[in-house]
Structure formats: structure tokens, C-alpha cells
Amino acid sequence: GAGTWKSERVIASRQGPHLRLVGGGAGIMNFCANNYLGLSSHPEVIRAAVEALEKFGAGLSSVRFICGTQSIHKDLEEKIARFHQREDAILYASCFDANAGIFEALLTPEDAVLSDELNHASIIDGIRLCKANKYRYKHMDMQDLETKLKEAQKYRLRLVATDGAFSMDGDIAPLREICQLAQKYDALVFIDECHATGFLGPSGRGTDELLGVMDKVTIINSTLGKALGGAAGGYTTGPKPLIDLLRQRSRPYLFSNSLPPAVVGCASKALDLLMESNAIAQSMAAKTQRFRSKMAAAGFTISGKDHPICPVMLGDARLASVMAEDMLNRGIYVIGFSYPVVPKGKARIRVQISAVHTDEDIDRCVEAFTEVGRKHGALP
Ligand code: PLP
């Protein structure tokens, strides 16, 4: 009744910049995947998955602590920790699980958690599962965070939880300021780096590297299901005693199957590629810049700054959905987001740029937006 029922388009090809849809034409240009570095169909990533599948089998039929830990799981955990320059890491079936598992394992009723109001649903759910005292601060509002940190001084331990990069607006948490406040009020900092790992910062380590606070953020959760090969899986990385505690207490880790070897193979190869060179991440940054500047020149408002999530702000929900549909008629796959996914009156089409888009792909997308925008009155 509210017009919010979601339907799914069915893809008949690999994930990539060009797709074939079931029942639709081939050569659809894809601008709505989290495939930021284009590694989801990278030949070396696929080969690594096949090799892991052949050597280590389809799956473990077990959770980690019974008989579900293989050498490749330990190797990948070590590689993740090295990538983030942290002491240790623990794998989960998804980052949703990593977020569901951490707060309950770490925090007690004597502790407090302070969470940005626009944090991802999985952080919100993870916090719901724990018994700590809960504070929700206004989105990226440091005054509000400080007020709430002052209130939370009476508790044993304080944890500030924020997305590193927010997926609906493409904006980046003010981590420097958050870390300063955390230091002042003796709090730990947790960041969800799903939309940052692999490409933000000079060597793609993430938001903490971008903002120069790698030594101040205590805990990172992130996904293997976006830039790092796009298969599936998530992790927590941070101090070794914390990771040891999670292996003992974190319920999605203790009570869910191990990551399948092929998935481990993909992520492990993706990390190798990123640790060898940051050329892929740089190419994505250049394409992001091209899209953002050309769209601004065409007269569109793009939210956020320098992030491959480029929300084309339209305001009206119907306009966003009609324009997205018309973009697909022109062979460009983008998605409109409206309430309740984003606030009322802030409907948008979220465009996501990938390293494997060509400059021509980007230019065609901007041209199509300009035509469709004029047709539907979003541009003069
Ligand atoms: N956190 C954020 C910010 C996300 O965008 C997502 C995925 O949409 C997740 C967590 C969950 O990640 P996963 O797909 O690995 O469960």
C-alpha cells in the first residue's frame, strides 16, 4: 500500500560492469553493485576459488571450533590482521554476523554503547542484542556525541560505534574528532568498514587510514562481500585478547558453519592483489571523480565527497523510481531509494562506481542521466 514493496531483477551473467538480465537485453551497464574494485569477476580471484574448492572441498559441515578450521581460514585471518595492521582477526559468515556477535560478547549491563543514528541495520541489531546502556547520537554530530559521552561516564566502559563510510549518503565519519572525544572521555572506537575496506586511504586500508587514525580505532568490522572479491563473509580485527574472547563467546561464530573454502580463496586472493599494488583503488578514485564532477556540471546534486557511492539527490520518491526505470530503458542499471530506506523527502538514485567501469561507461551514464533528468523535470 505504501509503494515500498521491493522486487528483484534477475541477472543471467557474472557480476560486473556489464550484465545480462533474465528476460532483458545483454550489455546492461551496472552502476549499483558494491563491486568497487571490480574483483568479483577478476580472473585471478576466480582461479583462487577453484583451486581452494578442489584442494579443500565444498565446505566444512561444521562450525569452527568442532572441526571447521582449515589452514586457509587461519591464513586468511592472519592476512586480514596484517592488511589492517591489527593484532588478530576472526572470520564470520558475513559482516552482518560480525556485527551481531561483537556487542553482546564485549559489553555488559555495566557498560555503554554510543551509536550514530544512521548506522547500518546490522550494527543496530547487534546493539539490540547486548545488555549495555544504549545512546544514539545525531548523525556525525560531535556535540551530541560529547554530551552523551559525558552522560555515559558513570559506566565501566564506553564504546563508540560508527560506520566508517555511510552507504546511503556516501559520507565519511569524522573519525579524527570521534577519536579525540574517545580519548578525552576514555572510550573505545568501533568502525564498520564495509564501504571503505580495500579502497579508502592511500593504500586502501580504509577510513582510519584516510583520516590518519589507524592507531586510535580499536575495533574494525568489515565484509569480504563487497570490494574484497564480493563472495561473502565478514570479520572483526583488533586486539588479540578481544579476538580470543570472540572465539569463546560470539554466538554467530560459535553456532554457524565455517566459511566455504572457495569463498576463503576469493578473499585471500583479493587481499594479495591489494597488498601488491594500490593501482586498482586509484583507478576507482579517478573514475569516481570523473562521475561526480560531470554530474555536478550537468546540474545534479551528488551527496557525499570523494566516495564511489554517489547518491543523485532527487527528493521526490516517485521521481527517483521513474527515473531509475527510464535509465534501465537506456541500458543503465541504477536503483532509486526512498522512504523508509532514506528519510522522507530525500529520495535519490544511488550510483556506485567501480574500478572496472571505463571512462566511456561513466560518460554514457552521465549522458543518460542528463536526458532522463530533463525528460522528468529534475533538470531545467
Ligand atoms: N555493514 C554495512 C555498512 C553494510 O553495508 C553491510 C551490507 O550491506 C553489512 C554491514 C553487512 O555485510 P554482509 O553483506 O557481509 O553481511
mmCIF file of C-alpha atoms in Angstrom, residues 28-338:
data_model
loop_
_atom_site.group_PDB
_atom_site.id
_atom_site.type_symbol
_atom_site.label_atom_id
_atom_site.label_comp_id
_atom_site.label_asym_id
_atom_site.label_seq_id
_atom_site.Cartn_x
_atom_site.Cartn_y
_atom_site.Cartn_z
ATOM 1 C CA ILE A 28 23.228 -3.613 -19.416
ATOM 2 C CA MET A 29 25.670 -1.264 -17.680
ATOM 3 C CA ASN A 30 25.697 -1.891 -13.976
ATOM 4 C CA PHE A 31 26.040 1.065 -11.608
ATOM 5 C CA CYS A 32 24.557 -0.415 -8.443
ATOM 6 C CA ALA A 33 26.916 -3.121 -7.146
ATOM 7 C CA ASN A 34 29.324 -2.812 -4.212
ATOM 8 C CA ASN A 35 31.925 -4.281 -6.574
ATOM 9 C CA TYR A 36 34.086 -1.185 -6.007
ATOM 10 C CA LEU A 37 37.325 -2.697 -7.245
ATOM 11 C CA GLY A 38 35.823 -4.990 -9.877
ATOM 12 C CA LEU A 39 37.272 -8.070 -8.156
ATOM 13 C CA SER A 40 34.006 -10.060 -8.126
ATOM 14 C CA SER A 41 34.831 -11.485 -11.558
ATOM 15 C CA HIS A 42 38.589 -10.968 -11.598
ATOM 16 C CA PRO A 43 40.220 -13.991 -13.312
ATOM 17 C CA GLU A 44 42.803 -14.490 -10.545
ATOM 18 C CA VAL A 45 40.122 -14.318 -7.848
ATOM 19 C CA ILE A 46 38.027 -16.916 -9.674
ATOM 20 C CA ARG A 47 41.068 -19.164 -10.185
ATOM 21 C CA ALA A 48 41.937 -18.958 -6.483
ATOM 22 C CA ALA A 49 38.378 -20.002 -5.611
ATOM 23 C CA VAL A 50 38.526 -23.010 -7.952
ATOM 24 C CA GLU A 51 41.876 -24.095 -6.531
ATOM 25 C CA ALA A 52 40.612 -23.804 -2.933
ATOM 26 C CA LEU A 53 37.466 -25.721 -3.879
ATOM 27 C CA GLU A 54 39.480 -28.553 -5.393
ATOM 28 C CA LYS A 55 42.028 -28.758 -2.604
ATOM 29 C CA PHE A 56 39.819 -28.111 0.439
ATOM 30 C CA GLY A 57 36.361 -29.241 -0.730
ATOM 31 C CA ALA A 58 32.933 -27.669 -0.942
ATOM 32 C CA GLY A 59 32.548 -26.926 2.739
ATOM 33 C CA LEU A 60 33.273 -27.951 6.287
ATOM 34 C CA SER A 61 29.924 -29.296 7.520
ATOM 35 C CA SER A 62 30.955 -27.878 10.863
ATOM 36 C CA VAL A 63 31.413 -24.773 12.941
ATOM 37 C CA ARG A 64 34.967 -23.596 13.500
ATOM 38 C CA PHE A 65 35.577 -24.987 16.987
ATOM 39 C CA ILE A 66 34.335 -28.507 16.244
ATOM 40 C CA CYS A 67 36.081 -29.471 13.010
ATOM 41 C CA GLY A 68 35.635 -26.454 10.763
ATOM 42 C CA THR A 69 39.016 -24.732 10.860
ATOM 43 C CA GLN A 70 41.354 -25.320 7.921
ATOM 44 C CA SER A 71 44.780 -23.850 7.314
ATOM 45 C CA ILE A 72 43.257 -21.429 4.782
ATOM 46 C CA HIS A 73 40.946 -19.960 7.454
ATOM 47 C CA LYS A 74 43.925 -19.277 9.722
ATOM 48 C CA ASP A 75 45.937 -17.870 6.790
ATOM 49 C CA LEU A 76 43.121 -15.521 5.804
ATOM 50 C CA GLU A 77 42.686 -14.297 9.388
ATOM 51 C CA GLU A 78 46.402 -13.587 9.590
ATOM 52 C CA LYS A 79 46.286 -11.758 6.232
ATOM 53 C CA ILE A 80 43.297 -9.605 7.281
ATOM 54 C CA ALA A 81 45.057 -8.596 10.513
ATOM 55 C CA ARG A 82 48.229 -7.742 8.545
ATOM 56 C CA PHE A 83 46.241 -5.739 5.988
ATOM 57 C CA HIS A 84 44.645 -3.622 8.722
ATOM 58 C CA GLN A 85 47.824 -3.559 10.858
ATOM 59 C CA ARG A 86 45.995 -5.128 13.788
ATOM 60 C CA GLU A 87 46.962 -7.987 16.127
ATOM 61 C CA ASP A 88 44.451 -10.614 15.078
ATOM 62 C CA ALA A 89 41.234 -11.253 13.152
ATOM 63 C CA ILE A 90 38.252 -13.611 13.283
ATOM 64 C CA LEU A 91 36.113 -14.705 10.325
ATOM 65 C CA TYR A 92 32.322 -14.834 10.202
ATOM 66 C CA ALA A 93 29.847 -15.969 7.544
ATOM 67 C CA SER A 94 29.013 -12.305 6.933
ATOM 68 C CA CYS A 95 29.649 -8.843 8.340
ATOM 69 C CA PHE A 96 26.029 -8.901 9.466
ATOM 70 C CA ASP A 97 27.094 -11.787 11.731
ATOM 71 C CA ALA A 98 30.256 -9.981 12.838
ATOM 72 C CA ASN A 99 28.089 -7.027 13.898
ATOM 73 C CA ALA A 100 25.546 -9.336 15.530
ATOM 74 C CA GLY A 101 28.288 -11.047 17.518
ATOM 75 C CA ILE A 102 30.505 -8.326 18.869
ATOM 76 C CA PHE A 103 28.450 -6.103 21.165
ATOM 77 C CA GLU A 104 26.884 -8.902 23.181
ATOM 78 C CA ALA A 105 30.242 -10.618 23.629
ATOM 79 C CA LEU A 106 32.058 -7.468 24.701
ATOM 80 C CA LEU A 107 29.598 -5.338 26.656
ATOM 81 C CA THR A 108 27.755 -5.967 29.929
ATOM 82 C CA PRO A 109 24.901 -4.098 31.679
ATOM 83 C CA GLU A 110 27.620 -2.032 33.381
ATOM 84 C CA ASP A 111 28.853 -0.655 30.033
ATOM 85 C CA ALA A 112 27.580 1.857 27.472
ATOM 86 C CA VAL A 113 27.468 1.909 23.689
ATOM 87 C CA LEU A 114 27.086 5.147 21.715
ATOM 88 C CA SER A 115 25.874 4.660 18.164
ATOM 89 C CA ASP A 116 25.436 7.059 15.196
ATOM 90 C CA GLU A 117 21.707 7.258 14.371
ATOM 91 C CA LEU A 118 22.357 6.343 10.732
ATOM 92 C CA ASN A 119 24.460 3.248 11.428
ATOM 93 C CA HIS A 120 23.804 0.174 9.307
ATOM 94 C CA ALA A 121 20.917 -2.109 10.292
ATOM 95 C CA SER A 122 23.323 -4.856 11.358
ATOM 96 C CA ILE A 123 25.015 -2.563 13.911
ATOM 97 C CA ILE A 124 21.601 -1.546 15.213
ATOM 98 C CA ASP A 125 20.574 -5.198 15.529
ATOM 99 C CA GLY A 126 23.893 -6.158 17.131
ATOM 100 C CA ILE A 127 23.436 -3.424 19.728
ATOM 101 C CA ARG A 128 19.862 -4.580 20.382
ATOM 102 C CA LEU A 129 21.238 -7.997 21.318
ATOM 103 C CA CYS A 130 23.513 -6.660 24.048
ATOM 104 C CA LYS A 131 22.568 -5.553 27.541
ATOM 105 C CA ALA A 132 24.729 -2.420 27.649
ATOM 106 C CA ASN A 133 23.209 1.046 28.153
ATOM 107 C CA LYS A 134 22.386 2.481 24.735
ATOM 108 C CA TYR A 135 22.865 6.005 23.435
ATOM 109 C CA ARG A 136 22.054 7.107 19.898
ATOM 110 C CA TYR A 137 23.821 10.293 18.812
ATOM 111 C CA LYS A 138 22.746 12.517 15.919
ATOM 112 C CA HIS A 139 24.384 11.660 12.609
ATOM 113 C CA MET A 140 28.046 12.750 12.724
ATOM 114 C CA ASP A 141 27.142 15.361 15.369
ATOM 115 C CA MET A 142 30.182 15.699 17.638
ATOM 116 C CA GLN A 143 28.439 17.983 20.122
ATOM 117 C CA ASP A 144 25.732 15.408 20.645
ATOM 118 C CA LEU A 145 28.309 12.622 20.935
ATOM 119 C CA GLU A 146 30.200 14.628 23.562
ATOM 120 C CA THR A 147 27.021 15.260 25.578
ATOM 121 C CA LYS A 148 26.275 11.542 25.534
ATOM 122 C CA LEU A 149 29.859 10.564 26.387
ATOM 123 C CA LYS A 150 29.605 12.850 29.438
ATOM 124 C CA GLU A 151 26.366 11.143 30.488
ATOM 125 C CA ALA A 152 27.984 7.738 29.989
ATOM 126 C CA GLN A 153 30.936 8.478 32.301
ATOM 127 C CA LYS A 154 29.147 6.618 35.092
ATOM 128 C CA TYR A 155 29.562 3.310 33.278
ATOM 129 C CA ARG A 156 32.511 0.886 33.419
ATOM 130 C CA LEU A 157 33.345 1.004 29.687
ATOM 131 C CA ARG A 158 32.223 3.139 26.737
ATOM 132 C CA LEU A 159 32.192 2.045 23.096
ATOM 133 C CA VAL A 160 31.520 4.496 20.248
ATOM 134 C CA ALA A 161 30.179 2.644 17.192
ATOM 135 C CA THR A 162 30.018 4.147 13.720
ATOM 136 C CA ASP A 163 30.052 3.226 10.065
ATOM 137 C CA GLY A 164 33.347 4.420 8.551
ATOM 138 C CA ALA A 165 31.527 5.385 5.344
ATOM 139 C CA PHE A 166 27.724 5.590 5.313
ATOM 140 C CA SER A 167 26.170 3.626 2.477
ATOM 141 C CA MET A 168 23.116 5.780 1.792
ATOM 142 C CA ASP A 169 24.861 9.168 1.616
ATOM 143 C CA GLY A 170 28.441 8.286 0.702
ATOM 144 C CA ASP A 171 29.617 10.462 3.599
ATOM 145 C CA ILE A 172 32.563 9.627 5.828
ATOM 146 C CA ALA A 173 32.505 9.596 9.639
ATOM 147 C CA PRO A 174 34.625 12.352 11.281
ATOM 148 C CA LEU A 175 36.925 9.756 12.797
ATOM 149 C CA ARG A 176 39.620 12.213 13.886
ATOM 150 C CA GLU A 177 37.116 14.103 16.035
ATOM 151 C CA ILE A 178 35.488 10.872 17.240
ATOM 152 C CA CYS A 179 38.885 9.523 18.323
ATOM 153 C CA GLN A 180 39.741 12.800 20.108
ATOM 154 C CA LEU A 181 36.467 12.626 22.052
ATOM 155 C CA ALA A 182 37.044 8.940 22.763
ATOM 156 C CA GLN A 183 40.446 9.784 24.213
ATOM 157 C CA LYS A 184 39.012 12.639 26.307
ATOM 158 C CA TYR A 185 36.192 10.504 27.725
ATOM 159 C CA ASP A 186 38.065 7.199 27.894
ATOM 160 C CA ALA A 187 36.043 5.317 25.271
ATOM 161 C CA LEU A 188 36.840 2.649 22.695
ATOM 162 C CA VAL A 189 36.086 3.226 19.000
ATOM 163 C CA PHE A 190 34.447 0.625 16.743
ATOM 164 C CA ILE A 191 34.063 1.177 12.985
ATOM 165 C CA ASP A 192 32.185 -0.772 10.321
ATOM 166 C CA GLU A 193 34.313 -0.554 7.194
ATOM 167 C CA CYS A 194 32.123 -2.401 4.685
ATOM 168 C CA HIS A 195 32.125 0.604 2.337
ATOM 169 C CA ALA A 196 35.772 1.531 2.874
ATOM 170 C CA THR A 197 37.957 -1.582 3.110
ATOM 171 C CA GLY A 198 40.134 -2.031 0.058
ATOM 172 C CA PHE A 199 39.838 1.444 -1.409
ATOM 173 C CA LEU A 200 39.728 4.370 1.055
ATOM 174 C CA GLY A 201 43.054 5.802 2.205
ATOM 175 C CA PRO A 202 46.393 5.932 0.393
ATOM 176 C CA SER A 203 46.782 2.140 0.395
ATOM 177 C CA GLY A 204 43.119 1.153 0.636
ATOM 178 C CA ARG A 205 43.179 0.200 4.324
ATOM 179 C CA GLY A 206 40.025 2.175 4.980
ATOM 180 C CA THR A 207 38.619 5.233 6.703
ATOM 181 C CA ASP A 208 41.056 5.027 9.599
ATOM 182 C CA GLU A 209 43.979 5.228 7.157
ATOM 183 C CA LEU A 210 42.306 8.012 5.153
ATOM 184 C CA LEU A 211 41.915 10.113 8.305
ATOM 185 C CA GLY A 212 45.226 9.167 9.928
ATOM 186 C CA VAL A 213 43.799 7.364 12.981
ATOM 187 C CA MET A 214 44.817 3.742 12.394
ATOM 188 C CA ASP A 215 46.366 3.587 15.864
ATOM 189 C CA LYS A 216 43.316 5.104 17.577
ATOM 190 C CA VAL A 217 40.474 2.918 16.310
ATOM 191 C CA THR A 218 40.285 -0.212 18.464
ATOM 192 C CA ILE A 219 37.929 -2.493 16.548
ATOM 193 C CA ILE A 220 37.149 -2.891 12.849
ATOM 194 C CA ASN A 221 34.371 -4.987 11.394
ATOM 195 C CA SER A 222 34.184 -5.390 7.650
ATOM 196 C CA THR A 223 32.950 -7.578 4.816
ATOM 197 C CA LEU A 224 34.513 -9.836 2.227
ATOM 198 C CA GLY A 225 31.315 -9.453 0.212
ATOM 199 C CA LYS A 226 31.918 -6.046 -1.367
ATOM 200 C CA ALA A 227 35.337 -4.750 -2.539
ATOM 201 C CA LEU A 228 37.297 -7.826 -1.377
ATOM 202 C CA GLY A 229 36.111 -10.220 -4.075
ATOM 203 C CA GLY A 230 32.406 -9.903 -3.402
ATOM 204 C CA ALA A 231 31.733 -13.543 -2.492
ATOM 205 C CA ALA A 232 30.631 -13.458 1.153
ATOM 206 C CA GLY A 233 31.992 -13.374 4.661
ATOM 207 C CA GLY A 234 32.879 -10.839 7.284
ATOM 208 C CA TYR A 235 35.374 -10.318 10.066
ATOM 209 C CA THR A 236 36.425 -8.479 13.183
ATOM 210 C CA THR A 237 40.017 -7.327 13.512
ATOM 211 C CA GLY A 238 41.599 -5.717 16.560
ATOM 212 C CA PRO A 239 43.479 -6.539 19.767
ATOM 213 C CA LYS A 240 44.279 -10.228 20.257
ATOM 214 C CA PRO A 241 42.511 -10.563 23.641
ATOM 215 C CA LEU A 242 39.314 -9.265 22.026
ATOM 216 C CA ILE A 243 39.555 -11.764 19.161
ATOM 217 C CA ASP A 244 40.255 -14.558 21.670
ATOM 218 C CA LEU A 245 37.149 -13.512 23.594
ATOM 219 C CA LEU A 246 35.020 -13.521 20.419
ATOM 220 C CA ARG A 247 36.146 -17.069 19.587
ATOM 221 C CA GLN A 248 34.837 -18.128 23.010
ATOM 222 C CA ARG A 249 31.683 -16.047 23.241
ATOM 223 C CA SER A 250 30.450 -14.679 19.930
ATOM 224 C CA ARG A 251 27.284 -16.558 19.049
ATOM 225 C CA PRO A 252 27.234 -16.217 15.229
ATOM 226 C CA TYR A 253 30.832 -17.541 15.236
ATOM 227 C CA LEU A 254 30.172 -20.396 17.661
ATOM 228 C CA PHE A 255 26.898 -21.571 16.204
ATOM 229 C CA SER A 256 27.212 -21.166 12.425
ATOM 230 C CA ASN A 257 29.104 -23.020 9.705
ATOM 231 C CA SER A 258 32.651 -22.136 8.667
ATOM 232 C CA LEU A 259 33.218 -20.071 5.539
ATOM 233 C CA PRO A 260 33.401 -22.371 2.479
ATOM 234 C CA PRO A 261 36.916 -22.827 1.042
ATOM 235 C CA ALA A 262 36.067 -21.261 -2.333
ATOM 236 C CA VAL A 263 34.917 -18.104 -0.550
ATOM 237 C CA VAL A 264 38.096 -18.053 1.549
ATOM 238 C CA GLY A 265 40.130 -18.475 -1.661
ATOM 239 C CA CYS A 266 38.458 -15.452 -3.310
ATOM 240 C CA ALA A 267 39.017 -13.117 -0.359
ATOM 241 C CA SER A 268 42.567 -14.252 0.170
ATOM 242 C CA LYS A 269 43.474 -13.555 -3.466
ATOM 243 C CA ALA A 270 41.694 -10.187 -3.387
ATOM 244 C CA LEU A 271 43.837 -9.157 -0.395
ATOM 245 C CA ASP A 272 47.012 -10.339 -2.177
ATOM 246 C CA LEU A 273 46.134 -8.168 -5.168
ATOM 247 C CA LEU A 274 45.545 -5.135 -2.937
ATOM 248 C CA MET A 275 48.709 -5.636 -0.920
ATOM 249 C CA GLU A 276 50.763 -5.896 -4.131
ATOM 250 C CA SER A 277 49.585 -2.559 -5.531
ATOM 251 C CA ASN A 278 47.071 0.202 -4.985
ATOM 252 C CA ALA A 279 46.626 0.800 -8.742
ATOM 253 C CA ILE A 280 43.081 -0.649 -8.764
ATOM 254 C CA ALA A 281 41.955 1.570 -5.892
ATOM 255 C CA GLN A 282 43.466 4.622 -7.574
ATOM 256 C CA SER A 283 41.727 3.861 -10.843
ATOM 257 C CA MET A 284 38.412 3.695 -8.997
ATOM 258 C CA ALA A 285 39.106 7.037 -7.316
ATOM 259 C CA ALA A 286 39.792 8.690 -10.695
ATOM 260 C CA LYS A 287 36.534 7.326 -12.127
ATOM 261 C CA THR A 288 34.593 8.454 -9.082
ATOM 262 C CA GLN A 289 35.995 11.942 -9.549
ATOM 263 C CA ARG A 290 35.038 11.897 -13.264
ATOM 264 C CA PHE A 291 31.439 10.883 -12.496
ATOM 265 C CA ARG A 292 30.964 13.321 -9.611
ATOM 266 C CA SER A 293 32.366 16.331 -11.486
ATOM 267 C CA LYS A 294 30.490 15.630 -14.736
ATOM 268 C CA MET A 295 27.187 15.111 -12.896
ATOM 269 C CA ALA A 296 27.685 18.341 -10.921
ATOM 270 C CA ALA A 297 28.453 20.191 -14.161
ATOM 271 C CA ALA A 298 25.225 18.777 -15.633
ATOM 272 C CA GLY A 299 23.316 20.346 -12.732
ATOM 273 C CA PHE A 300 22.756 17.371 -10.393
ATOM 274 C CA THR A 301 23.406 17.365 -6.639
ATOM 275 C CA ILE A 302 25.572 14.433 -5.581
ATOM 276 C CA SER A 303 25.715 13.737 -1.858
ATOM 277 C CA GLY A 304 28.971 12.880 -0.041
ATOM 278 C CA LYS A 305 32.502 13.612 -1.181
ATOM 279 C CA ASP A 306 35.159 11.546 -2.993
ATOM 280 C CA HIS A 307 33.346 8.274 -2.290
ATOM 281 C CA PRO A 308 32.312 5.801 -5.040
ATOM 282 C CA ILE A 309 28.816 5.820 -3.539
ATOM 283 C CA CYS A 310 27.366 8.754 -5.477
ATOM 284 C CA PRO A 311 23.754 9.432 -4.431
ATOM 285 C CA VAL A 312 21.999 11.562 -7.064
ATOM 286 C CA MET A 313 19.660 13.574 -4.839
ATOM 287 C CA LEU A 314 16.154 13.988 -6.281
ATOM 288 C CA GLY A 315 13.889 14.494 -3.265
ATOM 289 C CA ASP A 316 10.684 13.021 -4.629
ATOM 290 C CA ALA A 317 10.211 9.226 -4.295
ATOM 291 C CA ARG A 318 8.194 8.866 -7.489
ATOM 292 C CA LEU A 319 10.723 10.851 -9.495
ATOM 293 C CA ALA A 320 13.546 8.600 -8.218
ATOM 294 C CA SER A 321 11.732 5.420 -9.164
ATOM 295 C CA VAL A 322 10.522 6.657 -12.583
ATOM 296 C CA MET A 323 13.991 7.954 -13.460
ATOM 297 C CA ALA A 324 15.664 4.689 -12.402
ATOM 298 C CA GLU A 325 13.211 2.770 -14.595
ATOM 299 C CA ASP A 326 13.908 5.061 -17.531
ATOM 300 C CA MET A 327 17.676 4.694 -17.015
ATOM 301 C CA LEU A 328 17.219 0.923 -17.358
ATOM 302 C CA ASN A 329 15.295 1.502 -20.596
ATOM 303 C CA ARG A 330 18.514 3.171 -21.754
ATOM 304 C CA GLY A 331 20.580 0.159 -20.654
ATOM 305 C CA ILE A 332 21.803 1.577 -17.332
ATOM 306 C CA TYR A 333 21.044 -0.294 -14.144
ATOM 307 C CA VAL A 334 20.661 2.015 -11.136
ATOM 308 C CA ILE A 335 18.302 1.880 -8.170
ATOM 309 C CA GLY A 336 16.080 4.532 -6.619
ATOM 310 C CA PHE A 337 15.924 4.696 -2.821
ATOM 311 C CA SER A 338 13.077 6.302 -0.952
#
